[in-house]
Tab-separated table of C-alpha atoms in Angstrom:
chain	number	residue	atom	x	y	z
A	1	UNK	CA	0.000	0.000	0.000
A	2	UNK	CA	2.480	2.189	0.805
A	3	UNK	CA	4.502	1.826	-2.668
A	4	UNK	CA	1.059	2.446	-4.506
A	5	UNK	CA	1.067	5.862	-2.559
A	6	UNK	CA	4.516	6.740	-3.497
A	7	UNK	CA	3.433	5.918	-7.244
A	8	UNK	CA	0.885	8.030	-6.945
A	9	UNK	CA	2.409	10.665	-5.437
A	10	UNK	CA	4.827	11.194	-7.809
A	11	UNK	CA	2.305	10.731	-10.532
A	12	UNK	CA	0.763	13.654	-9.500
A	13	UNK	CA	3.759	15.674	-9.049
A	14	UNK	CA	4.556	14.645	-12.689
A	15	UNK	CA	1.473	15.878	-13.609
A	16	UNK	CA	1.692	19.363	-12.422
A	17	UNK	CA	5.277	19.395	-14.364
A	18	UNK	CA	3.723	19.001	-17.540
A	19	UNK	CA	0.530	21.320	-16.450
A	20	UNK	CA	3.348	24.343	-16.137
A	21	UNK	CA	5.544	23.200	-19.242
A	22	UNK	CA	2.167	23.352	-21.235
A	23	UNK	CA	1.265	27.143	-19.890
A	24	UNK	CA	4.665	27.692	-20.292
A	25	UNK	CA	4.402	26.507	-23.765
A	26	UNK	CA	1.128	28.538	-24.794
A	27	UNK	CA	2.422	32.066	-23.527
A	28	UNK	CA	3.064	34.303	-26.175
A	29	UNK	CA	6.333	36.343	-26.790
A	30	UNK	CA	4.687	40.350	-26.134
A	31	UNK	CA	5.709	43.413	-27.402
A	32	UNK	CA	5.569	45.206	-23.643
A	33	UNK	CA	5.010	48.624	-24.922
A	34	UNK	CA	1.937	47.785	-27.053
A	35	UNK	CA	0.663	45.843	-24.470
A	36	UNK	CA	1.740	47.773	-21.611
A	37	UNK	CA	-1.615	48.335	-19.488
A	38	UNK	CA	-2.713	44.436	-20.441
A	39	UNK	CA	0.247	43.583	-18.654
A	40	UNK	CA	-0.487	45.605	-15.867
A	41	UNK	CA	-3.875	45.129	-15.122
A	42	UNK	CA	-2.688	41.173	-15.314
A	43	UNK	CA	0.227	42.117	-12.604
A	44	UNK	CA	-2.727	43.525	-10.624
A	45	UNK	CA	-5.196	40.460	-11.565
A	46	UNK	CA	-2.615	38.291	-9.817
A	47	UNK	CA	-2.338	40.025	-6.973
A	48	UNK	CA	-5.847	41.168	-5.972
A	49	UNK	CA	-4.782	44.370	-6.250
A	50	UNK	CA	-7.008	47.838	-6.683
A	51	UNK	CA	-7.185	51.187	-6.203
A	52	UNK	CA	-10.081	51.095	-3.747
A	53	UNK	CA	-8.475	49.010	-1.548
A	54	UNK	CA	-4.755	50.932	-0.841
A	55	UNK	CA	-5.285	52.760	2.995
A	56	UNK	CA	-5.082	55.941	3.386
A	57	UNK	CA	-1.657	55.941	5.843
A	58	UNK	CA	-2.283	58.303	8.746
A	59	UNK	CA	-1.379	58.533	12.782
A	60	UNK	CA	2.289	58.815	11.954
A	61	UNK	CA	4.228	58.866	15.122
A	62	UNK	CA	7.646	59.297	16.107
A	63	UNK	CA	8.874	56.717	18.774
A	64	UNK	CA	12.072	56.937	18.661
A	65	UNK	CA	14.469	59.581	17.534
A	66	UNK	CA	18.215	59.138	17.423
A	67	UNK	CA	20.450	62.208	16.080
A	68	UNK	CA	24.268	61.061	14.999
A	69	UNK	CA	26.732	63.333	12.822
A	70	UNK	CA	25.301	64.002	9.555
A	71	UNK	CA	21.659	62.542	10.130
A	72	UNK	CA	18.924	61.529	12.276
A	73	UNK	CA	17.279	57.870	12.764
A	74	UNK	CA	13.940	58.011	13.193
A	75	UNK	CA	11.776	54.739	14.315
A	76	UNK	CA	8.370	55.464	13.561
A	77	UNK	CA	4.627	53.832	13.964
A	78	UNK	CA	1.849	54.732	11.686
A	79	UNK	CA	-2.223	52.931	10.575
A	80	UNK	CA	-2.874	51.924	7.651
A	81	UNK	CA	-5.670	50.242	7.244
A	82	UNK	CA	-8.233	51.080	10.341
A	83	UNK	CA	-6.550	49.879	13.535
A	84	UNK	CA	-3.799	47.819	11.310
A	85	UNK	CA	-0.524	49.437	12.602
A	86	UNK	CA	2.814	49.047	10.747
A	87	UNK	CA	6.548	50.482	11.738
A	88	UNK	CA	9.234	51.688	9.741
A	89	UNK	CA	12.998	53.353	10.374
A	90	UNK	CA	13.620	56.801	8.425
A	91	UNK	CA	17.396	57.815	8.035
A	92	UNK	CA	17.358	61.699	7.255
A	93	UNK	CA	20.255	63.679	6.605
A	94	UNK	CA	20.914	67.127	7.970
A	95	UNK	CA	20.386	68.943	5.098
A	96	UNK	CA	19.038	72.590	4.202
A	97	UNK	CA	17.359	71.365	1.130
A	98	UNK	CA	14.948	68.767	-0.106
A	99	UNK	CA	16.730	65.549	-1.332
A	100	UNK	CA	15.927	62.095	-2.512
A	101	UNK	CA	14.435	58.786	-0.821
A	102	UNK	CA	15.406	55.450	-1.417
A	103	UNK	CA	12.641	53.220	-0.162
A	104	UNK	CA	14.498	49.687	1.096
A	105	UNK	CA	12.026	47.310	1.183
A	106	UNK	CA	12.992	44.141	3.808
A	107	UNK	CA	13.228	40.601	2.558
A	108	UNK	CA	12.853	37.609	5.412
A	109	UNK	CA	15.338	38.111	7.530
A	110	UNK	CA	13.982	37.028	10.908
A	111	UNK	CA	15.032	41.119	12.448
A	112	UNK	CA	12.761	42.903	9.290
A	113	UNK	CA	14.434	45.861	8.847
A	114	UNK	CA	16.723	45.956	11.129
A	115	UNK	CA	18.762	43.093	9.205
A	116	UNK	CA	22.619	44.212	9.165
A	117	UNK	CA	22.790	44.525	5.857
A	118	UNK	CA	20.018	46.408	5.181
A	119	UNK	CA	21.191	49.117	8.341
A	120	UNK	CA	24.455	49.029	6.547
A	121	UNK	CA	22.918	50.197	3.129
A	122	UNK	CA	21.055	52.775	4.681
A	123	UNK	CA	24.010	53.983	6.632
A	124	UNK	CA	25.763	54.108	3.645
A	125	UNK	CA	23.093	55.850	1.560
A	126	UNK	CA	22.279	58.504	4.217
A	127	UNK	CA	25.441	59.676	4.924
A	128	UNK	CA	25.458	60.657	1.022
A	129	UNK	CA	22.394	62.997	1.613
A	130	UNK	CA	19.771	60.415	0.763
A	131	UNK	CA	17.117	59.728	2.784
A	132	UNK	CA	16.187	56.176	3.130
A	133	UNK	CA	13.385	54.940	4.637
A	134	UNK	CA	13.201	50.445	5.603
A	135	UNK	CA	9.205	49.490	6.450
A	136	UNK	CA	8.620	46.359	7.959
A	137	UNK	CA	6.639	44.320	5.536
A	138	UNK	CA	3.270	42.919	6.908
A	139	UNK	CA	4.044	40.090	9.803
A	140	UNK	CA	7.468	40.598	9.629
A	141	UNK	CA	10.181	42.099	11.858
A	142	UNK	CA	8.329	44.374	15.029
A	143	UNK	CA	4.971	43.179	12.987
A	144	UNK	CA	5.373	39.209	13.262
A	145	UNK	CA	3.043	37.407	15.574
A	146	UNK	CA	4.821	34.237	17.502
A	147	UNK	CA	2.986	31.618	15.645
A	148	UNK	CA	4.341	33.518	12.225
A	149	UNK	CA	0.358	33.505	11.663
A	150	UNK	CA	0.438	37.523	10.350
A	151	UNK	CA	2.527	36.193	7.310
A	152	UNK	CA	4.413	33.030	6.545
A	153	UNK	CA	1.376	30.500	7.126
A	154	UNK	CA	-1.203	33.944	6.274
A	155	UNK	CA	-3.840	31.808	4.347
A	156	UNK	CA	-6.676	33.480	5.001
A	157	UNK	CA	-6.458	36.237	2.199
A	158	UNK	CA	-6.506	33.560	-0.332
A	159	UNK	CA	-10.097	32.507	0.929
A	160	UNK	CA	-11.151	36.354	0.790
A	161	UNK	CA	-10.326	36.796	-2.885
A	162	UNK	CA	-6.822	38.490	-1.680
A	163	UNK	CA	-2.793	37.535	-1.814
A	164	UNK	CA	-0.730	38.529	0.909
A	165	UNK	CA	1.713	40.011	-1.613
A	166	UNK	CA	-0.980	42.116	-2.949
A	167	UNK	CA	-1.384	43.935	0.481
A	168	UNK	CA	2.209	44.359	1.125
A	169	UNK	CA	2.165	46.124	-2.234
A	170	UNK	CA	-1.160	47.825	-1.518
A	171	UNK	CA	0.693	49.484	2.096
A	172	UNK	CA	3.743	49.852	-0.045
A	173	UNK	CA	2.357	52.108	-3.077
A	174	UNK	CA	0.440	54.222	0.225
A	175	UNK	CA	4.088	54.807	2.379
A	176	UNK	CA	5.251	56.056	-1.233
A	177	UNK	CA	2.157	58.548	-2.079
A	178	UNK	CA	2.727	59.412	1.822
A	179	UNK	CA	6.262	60.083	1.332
A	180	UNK	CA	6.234	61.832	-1.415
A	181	UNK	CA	4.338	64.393	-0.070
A	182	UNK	CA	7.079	64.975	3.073
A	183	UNK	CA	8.817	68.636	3.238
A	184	UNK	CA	11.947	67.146	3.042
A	185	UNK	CA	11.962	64.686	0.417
A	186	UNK	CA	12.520	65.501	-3.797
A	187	UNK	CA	9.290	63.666	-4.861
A	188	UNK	CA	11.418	63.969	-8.375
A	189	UNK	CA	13.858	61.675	-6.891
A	190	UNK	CA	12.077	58.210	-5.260
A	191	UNK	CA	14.685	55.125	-5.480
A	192	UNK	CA	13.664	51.381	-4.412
A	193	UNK	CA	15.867	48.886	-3.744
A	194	UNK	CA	15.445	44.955	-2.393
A	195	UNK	CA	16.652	41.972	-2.088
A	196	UNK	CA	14.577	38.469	-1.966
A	197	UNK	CA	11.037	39.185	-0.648
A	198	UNK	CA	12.116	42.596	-1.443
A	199	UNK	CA	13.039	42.243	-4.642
A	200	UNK	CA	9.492	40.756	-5.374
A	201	UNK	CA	8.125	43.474	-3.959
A	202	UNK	CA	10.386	45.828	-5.985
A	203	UNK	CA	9.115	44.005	-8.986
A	204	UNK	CA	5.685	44.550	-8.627
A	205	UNK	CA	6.540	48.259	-7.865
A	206	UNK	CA	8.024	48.645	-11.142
A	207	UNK	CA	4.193	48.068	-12.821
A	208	UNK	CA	2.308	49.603	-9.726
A	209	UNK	CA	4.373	52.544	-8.472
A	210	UNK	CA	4.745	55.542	-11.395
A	211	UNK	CA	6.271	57.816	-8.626
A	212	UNK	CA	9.516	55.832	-8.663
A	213	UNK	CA	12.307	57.063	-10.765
A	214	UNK	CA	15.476	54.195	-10.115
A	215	UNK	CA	14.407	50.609	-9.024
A	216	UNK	CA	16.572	48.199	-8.141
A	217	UNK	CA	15.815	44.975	-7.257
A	218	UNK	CA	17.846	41.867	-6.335
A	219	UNK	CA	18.069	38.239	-5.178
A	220	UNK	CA	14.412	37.375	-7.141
A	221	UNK	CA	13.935	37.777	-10.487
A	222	UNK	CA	13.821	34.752	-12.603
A	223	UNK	CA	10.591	33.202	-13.851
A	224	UNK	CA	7.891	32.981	-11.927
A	225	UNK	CA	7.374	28.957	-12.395
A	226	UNK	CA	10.470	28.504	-11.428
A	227	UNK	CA	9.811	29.960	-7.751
A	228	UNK	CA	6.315	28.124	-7.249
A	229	UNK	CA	7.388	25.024	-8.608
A	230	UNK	CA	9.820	24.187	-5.893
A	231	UNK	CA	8.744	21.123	-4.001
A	232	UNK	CA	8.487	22.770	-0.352
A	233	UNK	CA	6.621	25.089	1.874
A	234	UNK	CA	6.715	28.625	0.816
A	235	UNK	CA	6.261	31.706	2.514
A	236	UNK	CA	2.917	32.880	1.982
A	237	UNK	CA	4.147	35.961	0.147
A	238	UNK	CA	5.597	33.687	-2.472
A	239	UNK	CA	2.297	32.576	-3.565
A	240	UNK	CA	0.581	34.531	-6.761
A	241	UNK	CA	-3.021	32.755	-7.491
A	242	UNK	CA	-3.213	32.726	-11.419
A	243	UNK	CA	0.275	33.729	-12.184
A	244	UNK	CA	0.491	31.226	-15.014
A	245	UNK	CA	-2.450	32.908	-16.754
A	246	UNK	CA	-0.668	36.229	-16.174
A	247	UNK	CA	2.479	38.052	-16.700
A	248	UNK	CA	5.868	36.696	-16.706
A	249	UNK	CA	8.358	38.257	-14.593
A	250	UNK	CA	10.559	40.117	-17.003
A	251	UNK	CA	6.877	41.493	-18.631
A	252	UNK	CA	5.914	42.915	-15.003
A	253	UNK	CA	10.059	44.697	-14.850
A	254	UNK	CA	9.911	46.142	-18.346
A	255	UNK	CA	6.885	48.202	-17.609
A	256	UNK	CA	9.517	50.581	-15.829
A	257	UNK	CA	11.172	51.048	-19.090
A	258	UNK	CA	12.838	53.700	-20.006
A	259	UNK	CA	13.714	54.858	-16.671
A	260	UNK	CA	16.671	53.646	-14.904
A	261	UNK	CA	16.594	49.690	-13.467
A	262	UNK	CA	19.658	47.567	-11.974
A	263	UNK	CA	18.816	43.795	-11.526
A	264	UNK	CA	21.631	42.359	-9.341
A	265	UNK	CA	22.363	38.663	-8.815
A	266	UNK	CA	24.733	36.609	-6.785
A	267	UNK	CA	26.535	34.191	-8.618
A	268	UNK	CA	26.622	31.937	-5.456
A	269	UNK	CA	23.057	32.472	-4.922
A	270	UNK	CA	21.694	28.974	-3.711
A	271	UNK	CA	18.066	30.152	-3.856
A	272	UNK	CA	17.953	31.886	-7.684
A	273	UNK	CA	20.245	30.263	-10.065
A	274	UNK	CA	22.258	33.137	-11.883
A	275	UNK	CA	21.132	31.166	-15.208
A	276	UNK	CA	17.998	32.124	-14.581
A	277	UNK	CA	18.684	35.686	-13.587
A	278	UNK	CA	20.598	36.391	-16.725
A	279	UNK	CA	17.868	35.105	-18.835
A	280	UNK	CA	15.313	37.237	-17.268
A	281	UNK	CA	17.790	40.150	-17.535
A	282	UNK	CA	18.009	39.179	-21.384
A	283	UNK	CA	14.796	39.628	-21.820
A	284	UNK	CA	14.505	43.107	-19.781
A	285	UNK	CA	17.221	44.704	-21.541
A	286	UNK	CA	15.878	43.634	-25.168
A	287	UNK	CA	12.865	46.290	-24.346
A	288	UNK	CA	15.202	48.781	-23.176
A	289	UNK	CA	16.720	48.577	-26.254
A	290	UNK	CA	13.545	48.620	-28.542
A	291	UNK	CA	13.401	52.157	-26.446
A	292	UNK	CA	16.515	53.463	-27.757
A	293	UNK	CA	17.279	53.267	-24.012
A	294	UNK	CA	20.064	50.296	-23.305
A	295	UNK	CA	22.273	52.428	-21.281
A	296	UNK	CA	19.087	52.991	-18.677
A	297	UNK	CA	19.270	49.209	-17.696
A	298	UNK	CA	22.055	47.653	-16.009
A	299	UNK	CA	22.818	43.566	-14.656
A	300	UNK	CA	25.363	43.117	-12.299
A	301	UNK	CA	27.009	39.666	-11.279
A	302	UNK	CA	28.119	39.761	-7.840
A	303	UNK	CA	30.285	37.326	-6.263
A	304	UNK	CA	27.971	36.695	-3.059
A	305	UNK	CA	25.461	34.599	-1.980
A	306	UNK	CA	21.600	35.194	-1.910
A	307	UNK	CA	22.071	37.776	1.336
A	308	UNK	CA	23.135	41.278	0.498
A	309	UNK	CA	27.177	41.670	1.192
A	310	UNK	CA	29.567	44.236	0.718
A	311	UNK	CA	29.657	43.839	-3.138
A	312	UNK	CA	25.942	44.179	-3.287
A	313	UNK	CA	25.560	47.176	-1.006
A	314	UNK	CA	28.013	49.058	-3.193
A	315	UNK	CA	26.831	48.343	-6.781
A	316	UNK	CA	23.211	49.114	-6.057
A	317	UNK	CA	24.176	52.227	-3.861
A	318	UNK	CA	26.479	53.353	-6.860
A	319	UNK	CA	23.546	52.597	-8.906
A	320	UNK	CA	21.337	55.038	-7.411
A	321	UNK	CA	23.627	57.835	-6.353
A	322	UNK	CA	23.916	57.862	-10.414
A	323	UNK	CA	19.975	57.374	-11.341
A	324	UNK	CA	19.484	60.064	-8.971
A	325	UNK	CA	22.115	62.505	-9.259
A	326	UNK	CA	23.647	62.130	-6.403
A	327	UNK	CA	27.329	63.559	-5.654
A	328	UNK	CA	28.956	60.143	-3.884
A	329	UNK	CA	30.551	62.251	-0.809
A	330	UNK	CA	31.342	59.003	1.240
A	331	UNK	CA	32.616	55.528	0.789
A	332	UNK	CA	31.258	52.693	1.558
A	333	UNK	CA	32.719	51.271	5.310
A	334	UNK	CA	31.955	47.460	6.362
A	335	UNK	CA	31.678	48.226	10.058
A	336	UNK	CA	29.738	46.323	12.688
A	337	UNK	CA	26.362	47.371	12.983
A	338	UNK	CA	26.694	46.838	16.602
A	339	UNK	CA	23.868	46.336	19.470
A	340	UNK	CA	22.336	49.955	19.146
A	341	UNK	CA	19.597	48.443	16.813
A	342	UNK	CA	18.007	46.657	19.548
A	343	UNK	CA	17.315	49.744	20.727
A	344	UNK	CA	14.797	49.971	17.838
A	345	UNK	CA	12.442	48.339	17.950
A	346	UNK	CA	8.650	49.079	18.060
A	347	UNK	CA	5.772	47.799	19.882
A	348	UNK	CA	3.370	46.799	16.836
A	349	UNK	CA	1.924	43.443	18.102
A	350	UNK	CA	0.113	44.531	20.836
A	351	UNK	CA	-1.381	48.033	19.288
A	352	UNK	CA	-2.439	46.313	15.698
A	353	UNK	CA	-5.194	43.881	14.718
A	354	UNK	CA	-4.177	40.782	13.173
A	355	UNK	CA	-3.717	40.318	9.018
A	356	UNK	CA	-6.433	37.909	9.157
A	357	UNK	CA	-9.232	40.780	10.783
A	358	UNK	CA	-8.074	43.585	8.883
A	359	UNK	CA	-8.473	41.138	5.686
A	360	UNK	CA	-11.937	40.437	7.282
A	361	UNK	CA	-12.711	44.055	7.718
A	362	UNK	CA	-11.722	45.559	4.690
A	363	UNK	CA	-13.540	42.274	2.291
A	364	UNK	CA	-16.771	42.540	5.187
A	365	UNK	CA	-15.885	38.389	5.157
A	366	UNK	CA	-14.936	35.566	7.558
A	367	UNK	CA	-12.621	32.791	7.555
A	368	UNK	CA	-13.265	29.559	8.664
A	369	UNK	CA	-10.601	28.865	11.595
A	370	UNK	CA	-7.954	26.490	10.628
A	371	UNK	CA	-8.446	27.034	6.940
A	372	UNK	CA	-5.455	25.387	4.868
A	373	UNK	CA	-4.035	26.091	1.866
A	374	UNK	CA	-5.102	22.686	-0.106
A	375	UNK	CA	-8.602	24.016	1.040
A	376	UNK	CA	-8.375	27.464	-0.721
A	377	UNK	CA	-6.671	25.573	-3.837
A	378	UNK	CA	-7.736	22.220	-4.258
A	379	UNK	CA	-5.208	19.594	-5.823
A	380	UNK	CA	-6.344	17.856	-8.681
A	381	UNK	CA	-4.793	14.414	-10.640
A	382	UNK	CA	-6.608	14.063	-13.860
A	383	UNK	CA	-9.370	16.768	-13.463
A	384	UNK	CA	-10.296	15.382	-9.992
A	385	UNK	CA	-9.648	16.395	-6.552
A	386	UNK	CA	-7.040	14.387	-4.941
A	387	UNK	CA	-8.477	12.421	-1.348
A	388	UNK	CA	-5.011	12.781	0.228
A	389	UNK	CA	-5.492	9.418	2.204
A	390	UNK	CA	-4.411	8.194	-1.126
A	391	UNK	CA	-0.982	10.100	-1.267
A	392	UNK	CA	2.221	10.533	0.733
A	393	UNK	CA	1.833	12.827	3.240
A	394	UNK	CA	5.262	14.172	3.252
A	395	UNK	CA	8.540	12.819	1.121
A	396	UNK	CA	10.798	14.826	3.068
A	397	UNK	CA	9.735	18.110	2.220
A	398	UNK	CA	6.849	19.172	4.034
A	399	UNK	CA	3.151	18.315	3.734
A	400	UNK	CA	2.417	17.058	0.172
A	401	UNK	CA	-0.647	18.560	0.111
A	402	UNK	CA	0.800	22.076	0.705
A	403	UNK	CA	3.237	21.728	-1.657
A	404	UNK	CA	0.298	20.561	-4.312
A	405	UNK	CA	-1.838	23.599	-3.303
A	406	UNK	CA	0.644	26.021	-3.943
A	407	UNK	CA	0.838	24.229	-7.773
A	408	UNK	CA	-2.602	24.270	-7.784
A	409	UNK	CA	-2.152	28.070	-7.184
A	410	UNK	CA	-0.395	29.042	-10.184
A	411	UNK	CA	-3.628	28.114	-12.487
């Protein structure tokens, strides 16, 4: 019995290889700039994402203030969606005249935005008059619950007719309207940079968010299939209902063109094979160039892993001091970050509603408790549902059934 549900098992998984080679198959090669808004309302498609449903973000309040040299830290607590509270650090220079903002957008690192390297690239950016500003993404850093229920096992915006991607870039494109509207900041100068869960945020930015002038993302961009074919658990911001039927990634990048975009890749990147990375780029930098507009786009080959290191920090910095005009006045320095960051963090937790009843509120739904994945997306062998007493329930990667739902996800 228990070879019969092996068999099956990895029928089914065989199955769902030939489901994405087929819709891999059937997608046409497009011209991005004649089908520019198809693609985008597609990106948006896949992520639940509208108009109506981006907050409004107000109550911004300054916890923490920390004043060094050249430029303040700033640790600060704002609502975005009624009684849903996020946190974010702002490093502004001391400077008598507006400049520009580089929004740094956190991957999963278990400290959120107060990963070293990401304090390091702000550090770095700030102290050459930029203003940077690190959110932490919903669930994550200050904002994740103990049971990791806010955002890596988040299921319940699936059953709402949401993606918890789509509300990180929902709160995203709102810090960036809010932003842009501060005394201090050139709203003629808005940067993004990312890597891993950042850089998929930073790629949906590049379709979504018009007020950024230099992008930058890193440590994602390959091919979507690739990502949410891989036979484990992922993150619930990893998972894009539809995607197949939508966009690819290098479609969703090239709506940025012309203006200035650096993909970066490690070469020792154990998560996103460089093959891949290059490919994608290929295909990013071909539109540039239909534009009359090569020298806008840039790839850069690092020789790091999938974590930002020095190399990274200093090609995307030098990246963006250029796409923004910024006179470089200080090197980059490798120092310790030291201890002082655990002096900020923020209480979020107990101030905030949980993902789940904010996705309640704002949809006027409710979840079932305990809802699962494989009950959102059903996985099916041969048209049918699968009974999953009939099938391995777990080859050494987690729970089959997850991993089939998230499959089931991509159609």
């Amino acid at each position: 019995m228990a070879d019969n549900k092996w068999l099956l098992t990895n029928k089914i998984y065989d199955e769902y290889e030939k489901r994405v080679a087929k819709a891999r198959f059937e997608k046409e090669f497009r011209n991005v700039q004649e089908k520019k808004e198809e693609i985008i309302n597609e990106t948006k498609k896949v992520l639940s994402y509208k108009e109506e449903l981006i907050p409004k973000v107000k109550n911004m309040e300054e916890v923490r203030k920390d004043t060094y040299d050249n430029f303040d830290v700033i640790q600060l607590r704002y609502e975005t969606w009624e009684n849903f509270y996020g946190c974010g650090t702002l490093f502004m220079p001391h400077c008598d005249k507006k400049v520009p903002l580089v929004f740094l957008l956190c991957g999963h690192g278990d400290k959120g935005r107060l990963t070293d390297g990401f304090i390091k690239m702000a550090c770095h950016l700030v102290k050459n008059n930029v203003a940077v500003f690190i959110p932490d993404n919903i669930g994550q850093g200050d904002r994740q619950d103990a049971e990791r229920k806010n955002h890596t096992y988040c299921y319940e915006p699936f059953y709402l007719g949401l993606s918890l991607q789509g509300l990180i870039v929902m709160e995203t494109v709102a810090l960036i309207r809010y932003f842009k509207n501060h005394p201090k900041i050139d709203d003629k100068k808005i940067g993004s940079c990312g890597n891993s869960g950042g850089g998929t945020l930073n790629l949906f930015l590049a379709a979504l968010a018009p007020e950024i002038s230099a992008i930058a993302p890193s440590g994602y961009p390959c091919e979507f299939s690739y990502i949410l074919s891989k036979e484990r658990r992922h993150c619930a911001c990893n998972i894009l209902p539809g995607v197949l039927k939508g966009p690819e990634m290098w479609e969703v990048l090239s709506v940025f063109a012309p203006k200035p975009m650096l993909i970066s890749q490690g070469r020792y990147d154990d998560l996103i094979p460089i093959d891949l990375g290059q490919k994608n780029a290929r295909k990013v930098e071909n539109v540039y160039n239909q534009l009359g507009k090569r020298e806008n786009f840039k790839f850069a080959r690092t020789d790091t892993k999938h974590s930002w290191e020095k190399d990274d920090i200093v090609v995307i910095s030098n990246f963006l001091f250029d796409a923004l005009g910024v006179e470089k006045c200080a090197e980059f320095k490798d120092t310790e970050v030291g201890s002082f960051t655990d002096l900020w963090h923020i209480d979020v937790i107990g101030k905030s509603i949980s993902t789940k009843e904010m996705c309640e509120n704002i949809t006027g739904k409710k979840v079932p408790e305990n809802i699962r994945l494989c009950d959102i997306f059903a996985p099916k062998y041969n048209g049918q549902e699968i009974d999953e007493s009939m099938i391995e329930k777990d080859l050494g990667r987690g729970d089959v059934m997850h991993i089939l739902a998230q499959f089931e996800s991509m159609f």
